[in-house]
PDB file of C-alpha atoms in Angstrom:
ATOM      1  CA  MET A   5       0.000   0.000   0.000  1.00 88.00           C
ATOM      2  CA  LYS A   6       1.183   3.473  -0.880  1.00 94.00           C
ATOM      3  CA  THR A   7      -0.200   6.864   0.137  1.00 96.00           C
ATOM      4  CA  TYR A   8      -0.068   9.559  -2.551  1.00 97.00           C
ATOM      5  CA  VAL A   9      -0.034  13.142  -1.283  1.00 97.00           C
ATOM      6  CA  LEU A  10      -1.377  15.454  -4.007  1.00 96.00           C
ATOM      7  CA  TYR A  11      -0.425  19.125  -3.787  1.00 92.00           C
ATOM      8  CA  ASN A  12      -0.038  22.216  -5.948  1.00 86.00           C
ATOM      9  CA  ARG A  13       3.379  23.827  -5.619  1.00 84.00           C
ATOM     10  CA  LYS A  14       1.939  27.217  -6.633  1.00 79.00           C
ATOM     11  CA  SER A  15      -0.778  27.218  -3.977  1.00 76.00           C
ATOM     12  CA  ASN A  16      -0.601  29.384  -0.853  1.00 73.00           C
ATOM     13  CA  ASN A  17       1.794  31.849  -2.504  1.00 71.00           C
ATOM     14  CA  GLY A  18       4.187  29.151  -3.655  1.00 76.00           C
ATOM     15  CA  LYS A  19       4.232  27.267  -0.353  1.00 81.00           C
ATOM     16  CA  GLY A  20       2.172  24.308  -1.516  1.00 85.00           C
ATOM     17  CA  LEU A  21       4.894  21.678  -1.020  1.00 89.00           C
ATOM     18  CA  GLU A  22       5.948  23.145   2.323  1.00 91.00           C
ATOM     19  CA  GLY A  23       2.371  22.858   3.595  1.00 91.00           C
ATOM     20  CA  ALA A  24       1.946  19.331   2.265  1.00 93.00           C
ATOM     21  CA  GLN A  25       5.164  18.188   3.943  1.00 94.00           C
ATOM     22  CA  LYS A  26       3.558  18.836   7.331  1.00 95.00           C
ATOM     23  CA  ILE A  27       1.518  15.693   6.800  1.00 95.00           C
ATOM     24  CA  LYS A  28       4.625  13.750   7.822  1.00 95.00           C
ATOM     25  CA  GLU A  29       4.000  14.837  11.416  1.00 95.00           C
ATOM     26  CA  HIS A  30       0.823  12.729  11.425  1.00 96.00           C
ATOM     27  CA  TRP A  31       1.689   9.883   9.067  1.00 95.00           C
ATOM     28  CA  LYS A  32       5.126   8.748  10.185  1.00 93.00           C
ATOM     29  CA  ASP A  33       4.473   5.074   9.457  1.00 91.00           C
ATOM     30  CA  ARG A  34       2.970   5.458   5.963  1.00 93.00           C
ATOM     31  CA  GLU A  35       4.915   5.168   2.714  1.00 93.00           C
ATOM     32  CA  LEU A  36       4.316   8.641   1.279  1.00 96.00           C
ATOM     33  CA  GLU A  37       4.802   9.774  -2.297  1.00 95.00           C
ATOM     34  CA  PHE A  38       4.329  13.488  -2.998  1.00 95.00           C
ATOM     35  CA  VAL A  39       2.795  14.317  -6.374  1.00 94.00           C
ATOM     36  CA  ASP A  40       2.461  17.843  -7.774  1.00 92.00           C
ATOM     37  CA  ILE A  41      -0.923  17.992  -9.525  1.00 89.00           C
ATOM     38  CA  ILE A  42       0.467  20.576 -11.960  1.00 85.00           C
ATOM     39  CA  ASP A  43       2.631  17.852 -13.487  1.00 81.00           C
ATOM     40  CA  PHE A  44       0.179  14.973 -13.930  1.00 83.00           C
ATOM     41  CA  GLU A  45      -2.422  14.197 -16.599  1.00 81.00           C
ATOM     42  CA  GLY A  46      -5.476  14.642 -14.449  1.00 91.00           C
ATOM     43  CA  TYR A  47      -7.427  13.006 -11.642  1.00 94.00           C
ATOM     44  CA  PRO A  48      -9.269  10.316 -13.681  1.00 94.00           C
ATOM     45  CA  GLU A  49      -6.032   9.100 -15.288  1.00 93.00           C
ATOM     46  CA  PHE A  50      -4.227   9.180 -11.939  1.00 94.00           C
ATOM     47  CA  PHE A  51      -6.842   7.092 -10.115  1.00 94.00           C
ATOM     48  CA  LYS A  52      -6.923   4.484 -12.911  1.00 94.00           C
ATOM     49  CA  LYS A  53      -3.276   3.658 -12.186  1.00 93.00           C
ATOM     50  CA  LEU A  54      -3.729   3.126  -8.439  1.00 95.00           C
ATOM     51  CA  ALA A  55      -3.704  -0.240  -6.723  1.00 95.00           C
ATOM     52  CA  ALA A  56      -6.875  -1.169  -4.866  1.00 93.00           C
ATOM     53  CA  ASP A  57      -5.346  -0.505  -1.436  1.00 95.00           C
ATOM     54  CA  ASP A  58      -3.537   2.738  -2.343  1.00 96.00           C
ATOM     55  CA  GLU A  59      -4.628   5.903  -0.554  1.00 97.00           C
ATOM     56  CA  VAL A  60      -4.791   9.507  -1.744  1.00 97.00           C
ATOM     57  CA  CYS A  61      -4.586  12.700   0.303  1.00 97.00           C
ATOM     58  CA  LEU A  62      -5.557  16.052  -1.181  1.00 96.00           C
ATOM     59  CA  CYS A  63      -3.634  19.036   0.154  1.00 94.00           C
ATOM     60  CA  GLY A  64      -4.987  22.531  -0.464  1.00 90.00           C
ATOM     61  CA  GLY A  65      -7.955  24.724   0.307  1.00 88.00           C
ATOM     62  CA  ASP A  66     -11.645  24.827  -0.564  1.00 90.00           C
ATOM     63  CA  GLY A  67     -10.795  25.657  -4.183  1.00 88.00           C
ATOM     64  CA  THR A  68      -8.696  22.484  -4.393  1.00 90.00           C
ATOM     65  CA  LEU A  69     -11.665  20.423  -3.210  1.00 94.00           C
ATOM     66  CA  ASN A  70     -13.985  22.118  -5.694  1.00 94.00           C
ATOM     67  CA  ARG A  71     -11.676  21.441  -8.624  1.00 94.00           C
ATOM     68  CA  PHE A  72     -11.296  17.813  -7.513  1.00 96.00           C
ATOM     69  CA  ILE A  73     -15.021  17.065  -7.262  1.00 97.00           C
ATOM     70  CA  ASN A  74     -15.576  18.609 -10.694  1.00 97.00           C
ATOM     71  CA  SER A  75     -12.696  16.728 -12.324  1.00 96.00           C
ATOM     72  CA  ILE A  76     -13.660  13.149 -11.505  1.00 96.00           C
ATOM     73  CA  ASP A  77     -16.706  10.996 -10.773  1.00 95.00           C
ATOM     74  CA  CYS A  78     -16.332  10.911  -6.989  1.00 95.00           C
ATOM     75  CA  ASP A  79     -19.179   8.397  -6.641  1.00 93.00           C
ATOM     76  CA  GLY A  80     -17.057   5.870  -8.515  1.00 93.00           C
ATOM     77  CA  ILE A  81     -13.854   6.228  -6.469  1.00 95.00           C
ATOM     78  CA  LYS A  82     -12.871   2.986  -4.695  1.00 95.00           C
ATOM     79  CA  ASN A  83      -9.678   4.174  -2.990  1.00 97.00           C
ATOM     80  CA  LYS A  84      -9.626   5.968   0.340  1.00 97.00           C
ATOM     81  CA  VAL A  85      -9.420   9.741  -0.129  1.00 98.00           C
ATOM     82  CA  PHE A  86      -8.158  12.008   2.643  1.00 98.00           C
ATOM     83  CA  TYR A  87      -7.944  15.787   2.963  1.00 97.00           C
ATOM     84  CA  PHE A  88      -5.313  17.923   4.670  1.00 96.00           C
ATOM     85  CA  PRO A  89      -5.877  21.713   4.547  1.00 92.00           C
ATOM     86  CA  THR A  90      -2.929  23.777   3.352  1.00 88.00           C
ATOM     87  CA  GLY A  91      -4.770  26.650   1.670  1.00 75.00           C
ATOM     88  CA  SER A  92      -6.054  29.986   2.894  1.00 70.00           C
ATOM     89  CA  GLY A  93      -9.726  28.999   2.885  1.00 68.00           C
ATOM     90  CA  ASN A  94     -10.717  26.228   5.283  1.00 87.00           C
ATOM     91  CA  ASP A  95     -14.508  26.357   5.397  1.00 93.00           C
ATOM     92  CA  PHE A  96     -14.845  22.629   4.673  1.00 96.00           C
ATOM     93  CA  TRP A  97     -12.370  21.850   7.484  1.00 96.00           C
ATOM     94  CA  ASN A  98     -14.269  24.136   9.879  1.00 95.00           C
ATOM     95  CA  ASP A  99     -17.520  22.392   8.994  1.00 96.00           C
ATOM     96  CA  LEU A 100     -15.956  19.088  10.039  1.00 97.00           C
ATOM     97  CA  GLU A 101     -15.148  20.820  13.364  1.00 95.00           C
ATOM     98  CA  LYS A 102     -11.434  20.398  12.719  1.00 94.00           C
ATOM     99  CA  LYS A 103      -8.639  22.785  13.684  1.00 91.00           C
ATOM    100  CA  PRO A 104      -5.458  23.821  11.843  1.00 86.00           C
ATOM    101  CA  GLY A 105      -2.824  21.178  12.384  1.00 88.00           C
ATOM    102  CA  ASP A 106      -5.249  18.305  12.961  1.00 94.00           C
ATOM    103  CA  ALA A 107      -4.535  14.984  11.266  1.00 96.00           C
ATOM    104  CA  PRO A 108      -5.837  14.327   7.723  1.00 97.00           C
ATOM    105  CA  GLU A 109      -9.471  13.249   7.524  1.00 97.00           C
ATOM    106  CA  GLN A 110     -10.983  10.647   5.197  1.00 98.00           C
ATOM    107  CA  ILE A 111     -13.579  12.421   3.056  1.00 98.00           C
ATOM    108  CA  ASN A 112     -15.112   9.769   0.757  1.00 97.00           C
ATOM    109  CA  LYS A 113     -18.538  10.146   2.372  1.00 97.00           C
ATOM    110  CA  TYR A 114     -18.434  13.932   1.935  1.00 97.00           C
ATOM    111  CA  ILE A 115     -17.634  14.004  -1.792  1.00 97.00           C
ATOM    112  CA  THR A 116     -20.425  11.760  -3.104  1.00 96.00           C
ATOM    113  CA  LYS A 117     -23.977  12.698  -4.106  1.00 95.00           C
ATOM    114  CA  LEU A 118     -23.121  16.397  -4.158  1.00 97.00           C
ATOM    115  CA  PRO A 119     -25.531  19.117  -5.331  1.00 97.00           C
ATOM    116  CA  THR A 120     -24.990  21.022  -8.563  1.00 98.00           C
ATOM    117  CA  VAL A 121     -25.270  24.701  -9.382  1.00 98.00           C
ATOM    118  CA  THR A 122     -26.026  26.131 -12.809  1.00 98.00           C
ATOM    119  CA  VAL A 123     -24.671  29.618 -13.529  1.00 97.00           C
ATOM    120  CA  LYS A 124     -24.653  31.256 -16.953  1.00 96.00           C
ATOM    121  CA  GLY A 125     -25.526  27.923 -18.558  1.00 95.00           C
ATOM    122  CA  LYS A 126     -22.636  26.030 -16.916  1.00 97.00           C
ATOM    123  CA  THR A 127     -23.387  23.294 -14.360  1.00 98.00           C
ATOM    124  CA  SER A 128     -20.885  22.206 -11.712  1.00 97.00           C
ATOM    125  CA  LYS A 129     -20.820  20.490  -8.320  1.00 98.00           C
ATOM    126  CA  PHE A 130     -20.103  22.311  -5.077  1.00 97.00           C
ATOM    127  CA  ILE A 131     -19.027  21.097  -1.656  1.00 97.00           C
ATOM    128  CA  ASN A 132     -19.533  24.130   0.615  1.00 97.00           C
ATOM    129  CA  GLY A 133     -21.865  26.717  -0.817  1.00 96.00           C
ATOM    130  CA  ILE A 134     -22.900  29.342  -3.328  1.00 96.00           C
ATOM    131  CA  GLY A 135     -22.401  32.945  -2.220  1.00 93.00           C
ATOM    132  CA  TYR A 136     -24.563  35.562  -3.912  1.00 94.00           C
ATOM    133  CA  GLY A 137     -24.812  39.211  -2.947  1.00 92.00           C
ATOM    134  CA  ILE A 138     -22.267  41.030  -0.876  1.00 91.00           C
ATOM    135  CA  ASP A 139     -20.406  37.741  -0.306  1.00 87.00           C
ATOM    136  CA  GLY A 140     -19.827  37.476  -4.053  1.00 89.00           C
ATOM    137  CA  TYR A 141     -18.752  41.114  -4.049  1.00 87.00           C
ATOM    138  CA  CYS A 142     -16.199  40.306  -1.326  1.00 86.00           C
ATOM    139  CA  CYS A 143     -14.667  37.570  -3.479  1.00 85.00           C
ATOM    140  CA  GLU A 144     -14.602  39.900  -6.481  1.00 87.00           C
ATOM    141  CA  GLU A 145     -12.855  42.601  -4.456  1.00 86.00           C
ATOM    142  CA  GLY A 146     -10.523  40.029  -2.865  1.00 84.00           C
ATOM    143  CA  ASP A 147      -9.460  38.797  -6.305  1.00 84.00           C
ATOM    144  CA  ARG A 148      -8.727  42.378  -7.339  1.00 85.00           C
ATOM    145  CA  LEU A 149      -6.536  42.939  -4.271  1.00 82.00           C
ATOM    146  CA  LYS A 150      -4.675  39.641  -4.828  1.00 79.00           C
ATOM    147  CA  GLU A 151      -3.592  40.886  -8.239  1.00 82.00           C
ATOM    148  CA  LYS A 152      -1.946  43.895  -6.607  1.00 82.00           C
ATOM    149  CA  SER A 153      -0.386  42.360  -3.495  1.00 78.00           C
ATOM    150  CA  ASP A 154       0.633  39.092  -1.800  1.00 73.00           C
ATOM    151  CA  LYS A 155      -0.703  40.289   1.558  1.00 76.00           C
ATOM    152  CA  PRO A 156      -3.468  38.220   3.221  1.00 73.00           C
ATOM    153  CA  ILE A 157      -6.970  39.358   2.279  1.00 75.00           C
ATOM    154  CA  ASN A 158      -9.210  40.609   5.086  1.00 77.00           C
ATOM    155  CA  TYR A 159     -12.661  39.677   3.809  1.00 77.00           C
ATOM    156  CA  THR A 160     -14.359  40.989   6.952  1.00 78.00           C
ATOM    157  CA  SER A 161     -12.953  44.445   6.248  1.00 83.00           C
ATOM    158  CA  ILE A 162     -14.080  44.196   2.625  1.00 85.00           C
ATOM    159  CA  ALA A 163     -17.602  43.234   3.737  1.00 84.00           C
ATOM    160  CA  ILE A 164     -17.882  46.138   6.193  1.00 83.00           C
ATOM    161  CA  LYS A 165     -16.677  48.683   3.621  1.00 85.00           C
ATOM    162  CA  GLY A 166     -19.033  47.152   1.086  1.00 82.00           C
ATOM    163  CA  LEU A 167     -21.999  47.401   3.448  1.00 83.00           C
ATOM    164  CA  LEU A 168     -21.256  51.018   4.291  1.00 80.00           C
ATOM    165  CA  PHE A 169     -20.161  52.444   0.971  1.00 83.00           C
ATOM    166  CA  ARG A 170     -19.801  50.308  -2.130  1.00 86.00           C
ATOM    167  CA  TYR A 171     -22.336  47.497  -2.369  1.00 91.00           C
ATOM    168  CA  LYS A 172     -25.978  48.209  -3.141  1.00 92.00           C
ATOM    169  CA  PRO A 173     -28.613  45.573  -2.284  1.00 93.00           C
ATOM    170  CA  THR A 174     -30.844  44.085  -4.954  1.00 95.00           C
ATOM    171  CA  ASN A 175     -34.369  42.819  -5.167  1.00 97.00           C
ATOM    172  CA  ALA A 176     -34.413  39.016  -5.195  1.00 97.00           C
ATOM    173  CA  GLU A 177     -36.797  36.291  -6.225  1.00 98.00           C
ATOM    174  CA  VAL A 178     -36.180  32.969  -4.480  1.00 98.00           C
ATOM    175  CA  GLU A 179     -37.872  29.690  -5.337  1.00 98.00           C
ATOM    176  CA  VAL A 180     -37.345  26.631  -3.109  1.00 98.00           C
ATOM    177  CA  ASP A 181     -39.020  23.386  -4.173  1.00 98.00           C
ATOM    178  CA  GLY A 182     -41.583  25.313  -6.179  1.00 97.00           C
ATOM    179  CA  LYS A 183     -42.435  27.904  -3.509  1.00 98.00           C
ATOM    180  CA  LYS A 184     -41.602  31.441  -4.672  1.00 98.00           C
ATOM    181  CA  GLN A 185     -40.854  34.419  -2.436  1.00 97.00           C
ATOM    182  CA  SER A 186     -39.808  37.964  -3.255  1.00 97.00           C
ATOM    183  CA  PHE A 187     -37.346  39.936  -1.132  1.00 97.00           C
ATOM    184  CA  LYS A 188     -36.654  43.660  -1.290  1.00 96.00           C
ATOM    185  CA  LYS A 189     -33.158  44.971  -0.617  1.00 96.00           C
ATOM    186  CA  ALA A 190     -31.428  41.579  -0.461  1.00 96.00           C
ATOM    187  CA  TRP A 191     -27.863  41.706   0.858  1.00 95.00           C
ATOM    188  CA  LEU A 192     -27.169  37.965   0.937  1.00 95.00           C
ATOM    189  CA  ALA A 193     -28.780  34.992  -0.787  1.00 96.00           C
ATOM    190  CA  PRO A 194     -26.457  31.971  -0.506  1.00 97.00           C
ATOM    191  CA  THR A 195     -27.384  28.308  -0.865  1.00 98.00           C
ATOM    192  CA  MET A 196     -25.341  25.966   1.301  1.00 98.00           C
ATOM    193  CA  LYS A 197     -24.317  22.308   1.417  1.00 98.00           C
ATOM    194  CA  GLY A 198     -22.285  22.937   4.588  1.00 97.00           C
ATOM    195  CA  ARG A 199     -22.495  25.534   7.331  1.00 97.00           C
ATOM    196  CA  PHE A 200     -19.482  27.724   6.536  1.00 95.00           C
ATOM    197  CA  TYR A 201     -18.307  29.912   3.709  1.00 91.00           C
ATOM    198  CA  GLY A 202     -16.299  33.084   3.197  1.00 84.00           C
ATOM    199  CA  GLY A 203     -13.461  32.082   5.504  1.00 82.00           C
ATOM    200  CA  GLY A 204     -15.415  31.433   8.690  1.00 86.00           C
ATOM    201  CA  MET A 205     -18.947  32.807   8.277  1.00 90.00           C
ATOM    202  CA  MET A 206     -21.509  30.304   9.602  1.00 95.00           C
ATOM    203  CA  ALA A 207     -24.155  31.192   7.047  1.00 95.00           C
ATOM    204  CA  THR A 208     -26.453  28.229   7.751  1.00 97.00           C
ATOM    205  CA  PRO A 209     -25.761  26.909  11.278  1.00 97.00           C
ATOM    206  CA  HIS A 210     -28.377  24.142  11.061  1.00 97.00           C
ATOM    207  CA  GLN A 211     -27.329  22.749   7.688  1.00 97.00           C
ATOM    208  CA  ASN A 212     -26.014  19.170   7.801  1.00 97.00           C
ATOM    209  CA  ARG A 213     -23.807  18.219   4.851  1.00 96.00           C
ATOM    210  CA  LEU A 214     -24.627  14.556   5.555  1.00 96.00           C
ATOM    211  CA  ASP A 215     -28.371  15.178   5.764  1.00 96.00           C
ATOM    212  CA  PRO A 216     -29.969  11.814   4.803  1.00 95.00           C
ATOM    213  CA  GLU A 217     -32.626  13.731   2.843  1.00 95.00           C
ATOM    214  CA  ARG A 218     -29.833  15.631   1.046  1.00 95.00           C
ATOM    215  CA  ASN A 219     -31.455  19.044   1.557  1.00 97.00           C
ATOM    216  CA  VAL A 220     -29.540  22.267   1.045  1.00 98.00           C
ATOM    217  CA  THR A 221     -30.287  25.548   2.822  1.00 98.00           C
ATOM    218  CA  CYS A 222     -30.937  28.936   1.245  1.00 98.00           C
ATOM    219  CA  MET A 223     -30.518  31.942   3.534  1.00 98.00           C
ATOM    220  CA  VAL A 224     -31.624  35.471   2.652  1.00 98.00           C
ATOM    221  CA  MET A 225     -30.655  38.614   4.572  1.00 96.00           C
ATOM    222  CA  ASN A 226     -32.773  41.512   3.395  1.00 96.00           C
ATOM    223  CA  GLY A 227     -34.932  44.519   4.079  1.00 91.00           C
ATOM    224  CA  ALA A 228     -32.711  46.544   6.377  1.00 88.00           C
ATOM    225  CA  GLY A 229     -30.648  49.656   5.714  1.00 90.00           C
ATOM    226  CA  LYS A 230     -26.884  49.811   5.766  1.00 90.00           C
ATOM    227  CA  LEU A 231     -26.450  50.537   9.481  1.00 90.00           C
ATOM    228  CA  HIS A 232     -28.945  47.920  10.689  1.00 93.00           C
ATOM    229  CA  THR A 233     -27.443  45.319   8.383  1.00 93.00           C
ATOM    230  CA  LEU A 234     -23.967  46.247   9.597  1.00 90.00           C
ATOM    231  CA  ILE A 235     -25.083  45.706  13.190  1.00 92.00           C
ATOM    232  CA  VAL A 236     -26.525  42.271  12.377  1.00 93.00           C
ATOM    233  CA  PHE A 237     -23.751  41.146  10.030  1.00 90.00           C
ATOM    234  CA  PRO A 238     -21.049  40.231  12.617  1.00 90.00           C
ATOM    235  CA  SER A 239     -23.424  37.688  14.199  1.00 94.00           C
ATOM    236  CA  ILE A 240     -23.030  35.541  11.065  1.00 94.00           C
ATOM    237  CA  PHE A 241     -19.623  34.396  12.333  1.00 91.00           C
ATOM    238  CA  LYS A 242     -21.374  32.532  15.162  1.00 94.00           C
ATOM    239  CA  GLY A 243     -24.518  31.644  13.237  1.00 96.00           C
ATOM    240  CA  GLU A 244     -26.650  33.880  15.437  1.00 96.00           C
ATOM    241  CA  HIS A 245     -27.881  36.023  12.538  1.00 96.00           C
ATOM    242  CA  VAL A 246     -30.623  33.455  11.815  1.00 96.00           C
ATOM    243  CA  LYS A 247     -32.408  34.654  14.964  1.00 96.00           C
ATOM    244  CA  LYS A 248     -32.845  38.150  13.473  1.00 95.00           C
ATOM    245  CA  SER A 249     -35.992  39.314  11.706  1.00 95.00           C
ATOM    246  CA  ILE A 250     -34.086  40.341   8.580  1.00 96.00           C
ATOM    247  CA  VAL A 251     -32.889  36.775   7.957  1.00 97.00           C
ATOM    248  CA  HIS A 252     -34.974  34.071   6.266  1.00 97.00           C
ATOM    249  CA  VAL A 253     -33.976  30.398   6.049  1.00 98.00           C
ATOM    250  CA  MET A 254     -35.426  27.870   3.583  1.00 98.00           C
ATOM    251  CA  LYS A 255     -34.516  24.182   3.131  1.00 97.00           C
ATOM    252  CA  GLY A 256     -35.087  22.110   0.019  1.00 98.00           C
ATOM    253  CA  LYS A 257     -33.677  20.215  -2.931  1.00 97.00           C
ATOM    254  CA  HIS A 258     -34.254  22.670  -5.766  1.00 98.00           C
ATOM    255  CA  VAL A 259     -33.347  26.349  -5.360  1.00 98.00           C
ATOM    256  CA  LYS A 260     -33.580  29.195  -7.849  1.00 98.00           C
ATOM    257  CA  VAL A 261     -32.354  32.686  -6.997  1.00 98.00           C
ATOM    258  CA  LYS A 262     -32.717  35.706  -9.282  1.00 97.00           C
ATOM    259  CA  PHE A 263     -31.512  39.270  -8.694  1.00 97.00           C
ATOM    260  CA  ASP A 264     -32.792  42.331 -10.552  1.00 96.00           C
ATOM    261  CA  ARG A 265     -29.237  43.297 -11.554  1.00 95.00           C
ATOM    262  CA  ALA A 266     -26.034  41.414 -12.273  1.00 96.00           C
ATOM    263  CA  VAL A 267     -23.580  40.972  -9.384  1.00 95.00           C
ATOM    264  CA  ALA A 268     -20.642  38.685  -8.579  1.00 94.00           C
ATOM    265  CA  LEU A 269     -21.224  35.154  -7.284  1.00 95.00           C
ATOM    266  CA  GLN A 270     -18.839  32.678  -5.685  1.00 94.00           C
ATOM    267  CA  ILE A 271     -18.818  28.879  -5.811  1.00 95.00           C
ATOM    268  CA  ASP A 272     -16.686  27.402  -3.011  1.00 93.00           C
ATOM    269  CA  GLY A 273     -14.680  30.637  -3.085  1.00 87.00           C
ATOM    270  CA  GLU A 274     -14.241  30.791  -6.879  1.00 90.00           C
ATOM    271  CA  THR A 275     -15.649  34.028  -8.321  1.00 93.00           C
ATOM    272  CA  VAL A 276     -18.060  34.328 -11.257  1.00 95.00           C
ATOM    273  CA  LEU A 277     -18.756  37.878 -12.445  1.00 95.00           C
ATOM    274  CA  GLY A 278     -21.936  39.462 -13.807  1.00 95.00           C
ATOM    275  CA  VAL A 279     -24.505  36.934 -12.596  1.00 96.00           C
ATOM    276  CA  THR A 280     -28.267  37.600 -12.552  1.00 96.00           C
ATOM    277  CA  GLY A 281     -29.263  34.243 -11.082  1.00 97.00           C
ATOM    278  CA  TYR A 282     -28.353  30.671 -10.211  1.00 98.00           C
ATOM    279  CA  GLU A 283     -30.079  27.320  -9.829  1.00 98.00           C
ATOM    280  CA  VAL A 284     -29.196  24.501  -7.426  1.00 98.00           C
ATOM    281  CA  ASN A 285     -30.343  20.911  -7.862  1.00 97.00           C
ATOM    282  CA  ILE A 286     -29.840  17.687  -5.917  1.00 91.00           C
TER     283      ILE A 286
END
């Protein structure tokens, strides 16, 4: 048996291998082989060459997981797949109630039967959530800042400045399992497979990614002005925002969200610009 540690040398500002090497602290007795995913053919070809008892560990962040689940049929994987976070975004790891430095976790049960999201005619799977509204704006602004500097991005600061000055809410139409609702002045309208997104925001504290009914949760924050929304917004980091009157939570298997103007959207932290709506299906 061999354990293959897959990493991207360019991730985390060029520290991908350095982060992956930390796995040795936990797996001292395993035969490890480090493989840079930049250099191989692709995930399907890689898995075809594995022996039945070989193991694979993905090293990276939420974006790494998203690219993996969309590059291979995860439901058909027979080998054990582990995850070890080495990226800047660890929302999946937080949802598993893990801490930085914890041992790798087997994730086979988390990467099967995933929901899909359709945006601008393209359908893909997601593992954490879809951010739409000011959360998408934060990713858009974060991407812009990354192009200018290697400094860590403070998404909380971006969100606060957006709430106060730059982001304007939209009117939203949300349909969950056939039931339509309209929301004025929508600031957030994510749909979640897990609880966390945006680097630590607990958008849907009661969402269970292993829900036997496979429901997702759509959360809408709307109706309030800038100052009221700014007062409520910090409570999202503990999941307490769902107790507020400006927050609405809906569970289901089929979600459609439409805004009355195009804004940025994020899928597991990856930004899509100029989006007027999205659709999630189980």
